């Protein structure tokens, strides 16, 4: 559409304005919009993950369905693709820390931790209680407990040297920052953090 001059009348002699030059995008650590991260660990494992993972990811679908069934609060997921064929140490993805450009930290740990918190417990007075404190009858409680145990058992895998696997993590923070300044990974238990970089940065 042609811009009108201040008088509000368009004339045939008016020169159409030149299109504005696109603003260059600077891919810097303080304005990262990339959501795919990767790293090669000190032990030689190749790790990549989407931050956050979609709840429709096949590795997450059953877990998310259980969360909804259990009435638990929403979480963020992270699914790490671990290629440890050239590594010399097991990788368990102990923790991933995400920092925004204001210094706020969000932490992802193994999804088995949150599954346990969602599931019901059987108390000394022979009653089932959900993680939020609400009681449920025996049939529902026992069924949810079996489902939680099955999900936990299916998400216990680590990547031993020579193996490839997917490892699911979760964070209680359902909303991740729009700008991510830094991502660190503890790939093999509690210990030294290693930097994960946006995949678009290259090696």
Coordinates of N, CA and C in Angstrom, one line a residue:
X1 N 0.9 -1.2 0.0 CA 0.0 0.0 0.0 C 0.9 1.2 0.0
X2 N 0.5 2.3 -0.8 CA 1.3 3.5 -0.9 C 1.1 4.4 0.4
X3 N 2.2 4.9 1.0 CA 2.1 5.8 2.1 C 1.5 7.2 1.7
X4 N 0.6 7.7 2.5 CA 0.1 9.0 2.2 C 0.9 10.1 2.8
X5 N 1.0 11.3 2.1 CA 1.7 12.4 2.7 C 0.9 13.0 3.8
X6 N 1.5 14.1 4.5 CA 0.8 14.7 5.6 C -0.6 15.2 5.3
X7 N -0.8 15.7 4.0 CA -2.0 16.2 3.6 C -3.1 15.2 3.5
X8 N -2.7 13.9 3.4 CA -3.7 12.8 3.3 C -4.0 12.6 1.8
X9 N -3.4 13.3 0.9 CA -3.8 13.1 -0.5 C -2.6 12.5 -1.3
X10 N -2.8 11.4 -1.9 CA -1.7 10.7 -2.7 C -1.6 11.3 -4.1
X11 N -0.5 11.6 -4.5 CA -0.3 12.2 -5.9 C 0.6 11.2 -6.7
X12 N 0.4 11.3 -8.0 CA 1.1 10.4 -8.9 C 2.5 10.7 -9.0
X13 N 2.9 11.9 -8.6 CA 4.3 12.3 -8.7 C 5.1 11.8 -7.5
X14 N 4.5 11.3 -6.4 CA 5.2 10.9 -5.2 C 6.1 9.7 -5.5
X15 N 7.2 9.7 -4.9 CA 8.2 8.6 -5.1 C 8.0 7.6 -4.1
X16 N 7.7 6.3 -4.4 CA 7.6 5.3 -3.4 C 8.8 5.2 -2.5
X17 N 8.7 5.1 -1.2 CA 9.9 4.9 -0.4 C 10.6 3.7 -0.7
X18 N 11.9 3.7 -0.5 CA 12.8 2.5 -0.7 C 12.5 1.6 0.4
X19 N 12.5 0.3 0.2 CA 12.3 -0.7 1.3 C 13.5 -0.6 2.3
X20 N 13.1 -0.7 3.5 CA 14.1 -0.6 4.6 C 15.1 -1.8 4.5
X21 N 16.3 -1.6 4.8 CA 17.3 -2.7 4.8 C 17.0 -3.6 6.0
X22 N 17.1 -4.9 5.8 CA 16.9 -5.8 7.0 C 17.9 -5.5 8.1
X23 N 17.4 -5.6 9.3 CA 18.3 -5.5 10.4 C 19.2 -6.7 10.6
X24 N 20.5 -6.6 10.7 CA 21.3 -7.8 10.8 C 21.1 -8.4 12.1
X25 N 21.1 -9.7 12.1 CA 20.9 -10.5 13.4 C 22.3 -10.9 13.9
X26 N 22.6 -10.6 15.1 CA 23.9 -10.9 15.7 C 23.7 -12.1 16.6
X27 N 24.4 -13.2 16.2 CA 24.3 -14.5 17.0 C 25.3 -14.4 18.1
X28 N 24.9 -13.9 19.2 CA 25.9 -13.7 20.3 C 25.4 -14.5 21.5
X29 N 26.2 -14.8 22.5 CA 25.8 -15.5 23.7 C 24.7 -14.9 24.5
X30 N 24.5 -13.5 24.4 CA 23.5 -12.9 25.1 C 22.2 -12.7 24.4
X31 N 22.1 -13.2 23.2 CA 20.9 -13.1 22.4 C 20.6 -14.3 21.6
X32 N 20.9 -15.5 22.2 CA 20.7 -16.7 21.5 C 19.3 -17.1 21.4
X33 N 18.8 -17.3 20.2 CA 17.4 -17.8 19.9 C 17.4 -19.3 19.5
X34 N 18.6 -19.8 19.3 CA 18.7 -21.2 18.8 C 18.3 -22.1 20.0
X35 N 17.6 -23.2 19.7 CA 17.1 -24.1 20.7 C 17.7 -25.5 20.6
X36 N 18.6 -25.7 19.6 CA 19.2 -27.0 19.5 C 20.7 -26.8 19.9
X37 N 21.1 -27.6 20.9 CA 22.4 -27.5 21.5 C 23.2 -28.8 21.4
X38 N 24.5 -28.7 21.4 CA 25.3 -29.9 21.3 C 26.6 -29.7 22.0
X39 N 27.3 -30.8 22.3 CA 28.6 -30.7 22.9 C 29.3 -32.1 22.7
X40 N 30.6 -32.0 22.7 CA 31.4 -33.2 22.8 C 32.1 -33.2 24.1
X41 N 31.8 -34.2 24.9 CA 32.3 -34.2 26.3 C 33.8 -34.5 26.4
X42 N 34.3 -34.2 27.5 CA 35.8 -34.4 27.7 C 36.1 -35.9 27.6
X43 N 35.1 -36.8 27.8 CA 35.4 -38.2 27.6 C 35.1 -38.7 26.2
X44 N 34.7 -37.8 25.3 CA 34.5 -38.2 23.9 C 33.1 -38.5 23.4
X45 N 32.1 -38.3 24.3 CA 30.7 -38.6 23.9 C 30.1 -37.4 23.1
X46 N 29.3 -37.7 22.1 CA 28.6 -36.6 21.4 C 27.2 -36.5 21.9
X47 N 26.8 -35.3 22.3 CA 25.4 -35.1 22.9 C 24.8 -33.9 22.2
X48 N 23.5 -34.1 21.8 CA 22.7 -33.0 21.2 C 21.3 -33.1 21.8
X49 N 20.7 -31.9 21.9 CA 19.3 -31.9 22.5 C 18.6 -30.6 22.0
X50 N 17.3 -30.7 21.9 CA 16.4 -29.6 21.6 C 16.0 -29.0 22.9
X51 N 16.0 -27.7 23.1 CA 15.6 -27.1 24.3 C 14.5 -26.1 24.1
X52 N 13.3 -26.4 24.6 CA 12.9 -27.6 25.3 C 12.4 -28.7 24.3
X53 N 12.3 -29.9 24.7 CA 11.7 -30.9 23.8 C 10.2 -30.8 23.8
X54 N 9.6 -31.1 22.6 CA 8.2 -31.1 22.5 C 7.5 -32.2 23.3
X55 N 6.4 -31.9 23.9 CA 5.7 -33.0 24.7 C 5.1 -34.1 23.8
X56 N 5.2 -33.9 22.4 CA 4.8 -34.9 21.5 C 6.0 -35.7 21.0
X57 N 7.2 -35.5 21.5 CA 8.3 -36.3 21.2 C 8.0 -37.7 21.7
X58 N 8.3 -38.7 20.8 CA 8.0 -40.1 21.2 C 8.6 -40.5 22.5
X59 N 9.7 -39.9 22.9 CA 10.4 -40.3 24.2 C 9.6 -39.7 25.4
X60 N 8.7 -38.7 25.1 CA 8.1 -37.9 26.2 C 6.6 -38.2 26.2
X61 N 6.0 -38.7 25.2 CA 4.5 -38.8 25.1 C 3.9 -39.5 26.3
X62 N 4.4 -40.7 26.6 CA 3.8 -41.5 27.7 C 4.0 -40.8 29.0
X63 N 5.2 -40.2 29.2 CA 5.5 -39.5 30.4 C 4.5 -38.3 30.6
X64 N 4.3 -37.5 29.6 CA 3.4 -36.4 29.6 C 2.0 -36.8 29.9
X65 N 1.6 -37.9 29.2 CA 0.2 -38.5 29.5 C 0.0 -38.9 30.9
X66 N 1.1 -39.4 31.5 CA 1.0 -39.8 32.9 C 0.9 -38.6 33.8
X67 N 1.7 -37.5 33.5 CA 1.6 -36.3 34.3 C 0.2 -35.7 34.3
X68 N -0.4 -35.7 33.1 CA -1.8 -35.2 33.0 C -2.8 -36.1 33.9
X69 N -2.6 -37.4 33.7 CA -3.5 -38.3 34.5 C -3.3 -38.1 36.0
X70 N -2.1 -37.9 36.4 CA -1.8 -37.7 37.8 C -2.2 -36.3 38.4
X71 N -2.5 -35.4 37.5 CA -2.9 -34.1 37.9 C -1.7 -33.2 38.4
X72 N -0.5 -33.5 37.9 CA 0.7 -32.8 38.3 C 0.9 -31.5 37.5
X73 N 1.6 -30.6 38.0 CA 1.9 -29.3 37.4 C 2.7 -29.6 36.1
X74 N 2.6 -28.7 35.1 CA 3.4 -28.8 33.8 C 4.9 -28.7 34.1
X75 N 5.6 -29.3 33.3 CA 7.1 -29.2 33.4 C 7.7 -29.0 32.0
X76 N 8.9 -28.7 31.9 CA 9.7 -28.6 30.6 C 10.5 -29.9 30.5
X77 N 10.6 -30.4 29.2 CA 11.3 -31.6 29.0 C 12.6 -31.3 28.1
X78 N 13.5 -32.2 28.3 CA 14.7 -32.2 27.5 C 15.1 -33.6 27.1
X79 N 15.2 -33.9 25.8 CA 15.6 -35.3 25.4 C 17.0 -35.2 24.8
X80 N 17.9 -35.8 25.4 CA 19.3 -35.8 24.9 C 19.6 -37.0 24.1
X81 N 20.1 -36.8 22.9 CA 20.6 -37.9 22.0 C 22.0 -38.0 22.3
X82 N 22.4 -39.2 22.9 CA 23.8 -39.4 23.3 C 24.4 -40.5 22.5
X83 N 25.5 -40.1 21.8 CA 26.3 -41.1 21.0 C 27.6 -41.2 21.7
X84 N 27.7 -42.4 22.4 CA 28.9 -42.6 23.2 C 29.8 -43.7 22.6
X85 N 29.7 -43.8 21.3 CA 30.5 -44.9 20.6 C 32.0 -44.6 20.7
X86 N 32.4 -43.3 20.8 CA 33.8 -42.9 20.9 C 34.2 -42.5 22.3
X87 N 33.2 -42.6 23.2 CA 33.5 -42.1 24.6 C 34.2 -43.2 25.4
X88 N 34.8 -42.8 26.5 CA 35.4 -43.7 27.4 C 34.9 -43.7 28.8
X89 N 33.7 -43.1 29.0 CA 33.0 -43.0 30.3 C 31.5 -43.1 30.1
X90 N 30.8 -43.7 31.1 CA 29.3 -43.7 31.0 C 28.8 -42.3 31.0
X91 N 27.7 -42.1 30.3 CA 27.0 -40.8 30.3 C 25.6 -41.0 30.8
X92 N 25.2 -40.3 31.9 CA 23.9 -40.4 32.5 C 23.1 -39.1 32.5
X93 N 23.7 -38.0 31.9 CA 23.0 -36.7 31.9 C 22.5 -36.3 33.2
X94 N 23.4 -36.3 34.2 CA 23.0 -36.0 35.6 C 22.2 -34.7 35.7
X95 N 22.7 -33.7 35.0 CA 22.0 -32.4 35.1 C 22.3 -31.5 34.0
X96 N 21.4 -30.7 33.5 CA 21.6 -29.6 32.6 C 21.1 -28.3 33.2
X97 N 21.9 -27.3 33.2 CA 21.6 -26.0 33.7 C 21.4 -25.0 32.6
X98 N 20.4 -24.2 32.6 CA 20.1 -23.2 31.6 C 20.1 -21.8 32.3
X99 N 20.8 -20.9 31.7 CA 20.9 -19.5 32.3 C 20.4 -18.5 31.3
X100 N 19.5 -17.6 31.7 CA 19.1 -16.5 30.8 C 20.0 -15.3 30.9
X101 N 19.7 -14.3 30.1 CA 20.6 -13.1 30.1 C 20.5 -12.3 31.3
X102 N 19.6 -12.6 32.3 CA 19.6 -11.9 33.5 C 20.2 -12.7 34.7
X103 N 20.8 -13.9 34.3 CA 21.5 -14.7 35.3 C 20.6 -15.7 36.0
X104 N 19.3 -15.8 35.6 CA 18.4 -16.8 36.3 C 18.8 -18.1 35.8
X105 N 18.8 -19.1 36.7 CA 19.2 -20.5 36.4 C 18.0 -21.4 36.5
X106 N 17.8 -22.3 35.5 CA 16.8 -23.3 35.5 C 17.6 -24.7 35.3
X107 N 17.1 -25.7 36.1 CA 17.8 -26.9 36.1 C 17.0 -28.1 35.6
X108 N 17.5 -28.9 34.8 CA 16.9 -30.2 34.3 C 17.6 -31.4 34.9
X109 N 16.9 -32.3 35.5 CA 17.4 -33.5 36.0 C 16.7 -34.7 35.4
X110 N 17.2 -35.9 35.7 CA 16.5 -37.1 35.1 C 15.0 -37.1 35.4
X111 N 14.3 -37.5 34.4 CA 12.8 -37.5 34.5 C 12.3 -38.4 35.5
X112 N 13.1 -39.4 35.9 CA 12.6 -40.4 36.9 C 12.4 -39.7 38.2
X113 N 13.1 -38.6 38.5 CA 12.8 -37.8 39.7 C 11.4 -37.2 39.8
X114 N 11.0 -36.6 38.7 CA 9.6 -36.0 38.7 C 8.5 -37.1 38.6
X115 N 8.8 -38.2 37.9 CA 7.8 -39.2 37.9 C 7.5 -39.8 39.3
X116 N 8.6 -39.9 40.1 CA 8.4 -40.4 41.4 C 7.6 -39.4 42.2
X117 N 7.8 -38.1 42.0 CA 7.0 -37.1 42.8 C 5.6 -37.0 42.3
X118 N 5.3 -37.4 41.1 CA 3.9 -37.4 40.6 C 3.1 -38.6 41.1
X119 N 3.7 -39.7 41.3 CA 3.0 -40.9 41.6 C 2.5 -40.9 43.1
X120 N 1.5 -41.8 43.3 CA 0.9 -41.9 44.6 C 1.8 -42.7 45.6
X121 N 1.6 -42.5 46.9 CA 2.3 -43.2 47.9 C 1.3 -43.9 48.8
X122 N 1.7 -45.0 49.4 CA 0.9 -45.9 50.2 C 1.3 -45.6 51.7
X123 N 0.4 -45.0 52.5 CA 0.8 -44.6 53.8 C 0.6 -45.7 54.8
X124 N 1.1 -45.5 56.0 CA 1.0 -46.4 57.1 C -0.4 -46.8 57.5
X125 N -1.4 -45.9 57.2 CA -2.8 -46.2 57.5 C -3.5 -46.8 56.3
X126 N -2.7 -47.4 55.4 CA -3.3 -48.2 54.3 C -4.1 -47.4 53.4
X127 N -3.7 -46.1 53.1 CA -4.4 -45.3 52.1 C -3.4 -44.8 51.1
X128 N -3.9 -44.6 49.9 CA -3.1 -44.0 48.8 C -3.3 -42.5 48.7
X129 N -2.2 -41.8 48.6 CA -2.2 -40.4 48.5 C -1.4 -39.9 47.3
X130 N -1.9 -39.0 46.5 CA -1.1 -38.4 45.4 C -0.1 -37.5 45.9
X131 N 0.8 -37.1 44.9 CA 1.9 -36.2 45.3 C 1.4 -34.8 45.8
X132 N 0.2 -34.4 45.4 CA -0.3 -33.1 45.9 C -1.1 -33.3 47.2
X133 N -1.1 -34.5 47.8 CA -1.7 -34.7 49.0 C -3.2 -35.2 49.0
X134 N -3.7 -35.3 47.8 CA -5.1 -35.7 47.6 C -5.2 -37.2 47.7
X135 N -6.2 -37.8 48.5 CA -6.3 -39.2 48.6 C -7.0 -39.8 47.3
X136 N -6.7 -41.0 47.0 CA -7.3 -41.7 45.9 C -7.7 -43.1 46.4
X137 N -8.6 -43.8 45.8 CA -9.0 -45.1 46.3 C -7.9 -46.1 45.9
X138 N -8.0 -47.3 46.4 CA -7.0 -48.3 46.3 C -6.8 -48.7 44.8
X139 N -7.8 -48.9 44.1 CA -7.7 -49.3 42.7 C -6.9 -48.3 41.9
X140 N -7.3 -47.0 42.0 CA -6.7 -46.0 41.3 C -5.2 -45.8 41.7
X141 N -5.0 -45.8 43.0 CA -3.7 -45.6 43.5 C -2.7 -46.7 43.1
X142 N -3.1 -47.9 43.2 CA -2.3 -49.1 42.8 C -2.0 -49.0 41.3
X143 N -3.0 -48.7 40.5 CA -2.8 -48.6 39.1 C -1.8 -47.5 38.7
X144 N -1.9 -46.4 39.3 CA -1.0 -45.3 39.0 C 0.4 -45.6 39.5
X145 N 0.5 -46.3 40.6 CA 1.8 -46.6 41.1 C 2.5 -47.6 40.1
X146 N 1.8 -48.6 39.6 CA 2.4 -49.5 38.7 C 2.8 -48.8 37.4
X147 N 2.0 -47.9 36.9 CA 2.3 -47.1 35.7 C 3.6 -46.2 36.0
X148 N 3.7 -45.6 37.1 CA 4.8 -44.8 37.5 C 6.1 -45.6 37.5
X149 N 6.0 -46.8 38.1 CA 7.2 -47.7 38.2 C 7.6 -48.1 36.8
X150 N 6.7 -48.5 36.0 CA 7.0 -48.9 34.6 C 7.7 -47.7 33.9
X151 N 7.2 -46.5 34.0 CA 7.9 -45.4 33.3 C 9.3 -45.1 33.9
X152 N 9.4 -45.2 35.2 CA 10.7 -45.0 35.8 C 11.7 -46.1 35.3
X153 N 11.3 -47.3 35.2 CA 12.2 -48.4 34.8 C 12.6 -48.2 33.3
X154 N 11.7 -47.7 32.5 CA 12.0 -47.5 31.1 C 12.9 -46.3 30.8
X155 N 13.1 -45.5 31.9 CA 13.9 -44.3 31.7 C 15.2 -44.3 32.6
X156 N 15.7 -45.5 32.9 CA 16.9 -45.6 33.8 C 18.1 -45.8 33.0
X157 N 18.0 -45.9 31.6 CA 19.2 -46.2 30.8 C 20.3 -45.1 30.9
X158 N 21.5 -45.4 30.9 CA 22.7 -44.6 30.7 C 23.3 -45.0 29.4
X159 N 24.2 -44.2 28.9 CA 24.9 -44.6 27.7 C 26.3 -45.0 28.1
X160 N 26.5 -46.3 28.1 CA 27.9 -46.9 28.4 C 28.8 -46.6 27.2
X161 N 30.1 -46.6 27.4 CA 31.0 -46.5 26.3 C 30.6 -47.5 25.2
X162 N 30.6 -47.0 23.9 CA 30.2 -47.8 22.8 C 28.7 -47.8 22.5
X163 N 27.9 -47.2 23.3 CA 26.4 -47.2 23.1 C 25.9 -45.9 22.7
X164 N 24.7 -46.0 22.1 CA 23.9 -44.8 21.8 C 22.5 -44.9 22.5
X165 N 22.0 -43.8 23.0 CA 20.6 -43.9 23.6 C 20.1 -42.5 23.7
X166 N 18.8 -42.4 24.1 CA 18.1 -41.1 24.3 C 17.8 -41.1 25.8
X167 N 18.1 -39.9 26.5 CA 17.9 -39.8 27.9 C 17.0 -38.6 28.1
X168 N 15.9 -38.8 28.9 CA 14.9 -37.7 29.1 C 15.1 -37.1 30.4
X169 N 15.1 -35.7 30.4 CA 15.2 -34.9 31.6 C 14.0 -34.0 31.7
X170 N 13.8 -33.5 32.9 CA 12.7 -32.6 33.1 C 13.0 -31.5 34.1
X171 N 12.4 -30.3 33.9 CA 12.5 -29.2 34.8 C 11.2 -28.8 35.3
X172 N 11.1 -28.4 36.6 CA 9.9 -27.9 37.2 C 9.4 -26.5 36.6
X173 N 10.4 -25.9 35.9 CA 10.1 -24.6 35.3 C 9.4 -24.9 33.9
X174 N 8.1 -24.6 33.8 CA 7.4 -25.0 32.6 C 7.7 -23.9 31.5
X175 N 8.1 -22.7 31.8 CA 8.4 -21.7 30.8 C 9.8 -21.3 30.8
X176 N 10.5 -21.6 29.7 CA 11.9 -21.3 29.5 C 12.0 -19.9 29.0
X177 N 13.2 -19.3 29.3 CA 13.4 -17.9 28.9 C 13.5 -17.8 27.3
X178 N 13.1 -16.6 26.8 CA 13.2 -16.4 25.3 C 14.6 -16.3 24.9
X179 N 15.5 -15.8 25.8 CA 16.9 -15.6 25.5 C 17.7 -16.4 26.5
X180 N 18.5 -17.3 25.9 CA 19.3 -18.2 26.7 C 20.8 -17.8 26.5
X181 N 21.4 -17.5 27.6 CA 22.8 -17.0 27.6 C 23.8 -18.1 27.6
X182 N 23.5 -19.2 28.4 CA 24.5 -20.2 28.6 C 23.7 -21.5 29.0
X183 N 24.3 -22.7 28.5 CA 23.8 -24.0 28.9 C 25.0 -24.8 29.3
X184 N 24.9 -25.4 30.5 CA 25.9 -26.3 31.0 C 25.4 -27.7 31.2
X185 N 26.2 -28.7 31.1 CA 25.8 -30.1 31.3 C 26.8 -30.8 32.2
X186 N 26.2 -31.6 33.1 CA 27.0 -32.5 33.9 C 26.7 -33.9 33.3
X187 N 27.5 -34.4 32.4 CA 27.2 -35.6 31.6 C 27.4 -36.9 32.4
X188 N 28.3 -36.9 33.3 CA 28.6 -38.2 34.0 C 28.6 -38.1 35.5
X189 N 27.4 -37.8 36.0 CA 27.2 -37.7 37.5 C 27.6 -36.3 38.0
X190 N 27.4 -36.1 39.3 CA 27.7 -34.8 39.9 C 29.2 -34.5 39.7
X191 N 29.6 -33.4 39.1 CA 31.0 -33.1 38.9 C 31.2 -31.9 38.0
X192 N 32.2 -31.9 37.2 CA 32.5 -30.8 36.3 C 31.4 -30.5 35.3
X193 N 31.1 -29.2 35.2 CA 30.1 -28.8 34.2 C 30.8 -28.6 32.8
X194 N 30.2 -29.0 31.7 CA 30.7 -28.7 30.4 C 29.8 -27.9 29.6
X195 N 30.3 -27.0 28.8 CA 29.5 -26.1 28.0 C 28.8 -26.8 26.8
X196 N 27.5 -26.5 26.6 CA 26.8 -26.9 25.4 C 26.6 -25.7 24.6
X197 N 26.8 -25.8 23.3 CA 26.8 -24.6 22.4 C 25.6 -24.8 21.4
X198 N 25.0 -23.7 20.9 CA 24.0 -23.8 19.9 C 24.6 -24.5 18.7
X199 N 23.8 -25.4 18.1 CA 24.3 -26.2 17.0 C 24.6 -25.3 15.8
X200 N 24.0 -24.2 15.7 CA 24.3 -23.3 14.6 C 25.7 -22.6 14.6
X201 N 26.3 -22.7 15.8 CA 27.6 -22.1 15.9 C 28.7 -23.0 15.3
X202 N 28.4 -24.2 15.0 CA 29.4 -25.1 14.5 C 30.4 -25.5 15.5
X203 N 31.5 -26.2 15.1 CA 32.5 -26.7 16.0 C 33.5 -25.6 16.3

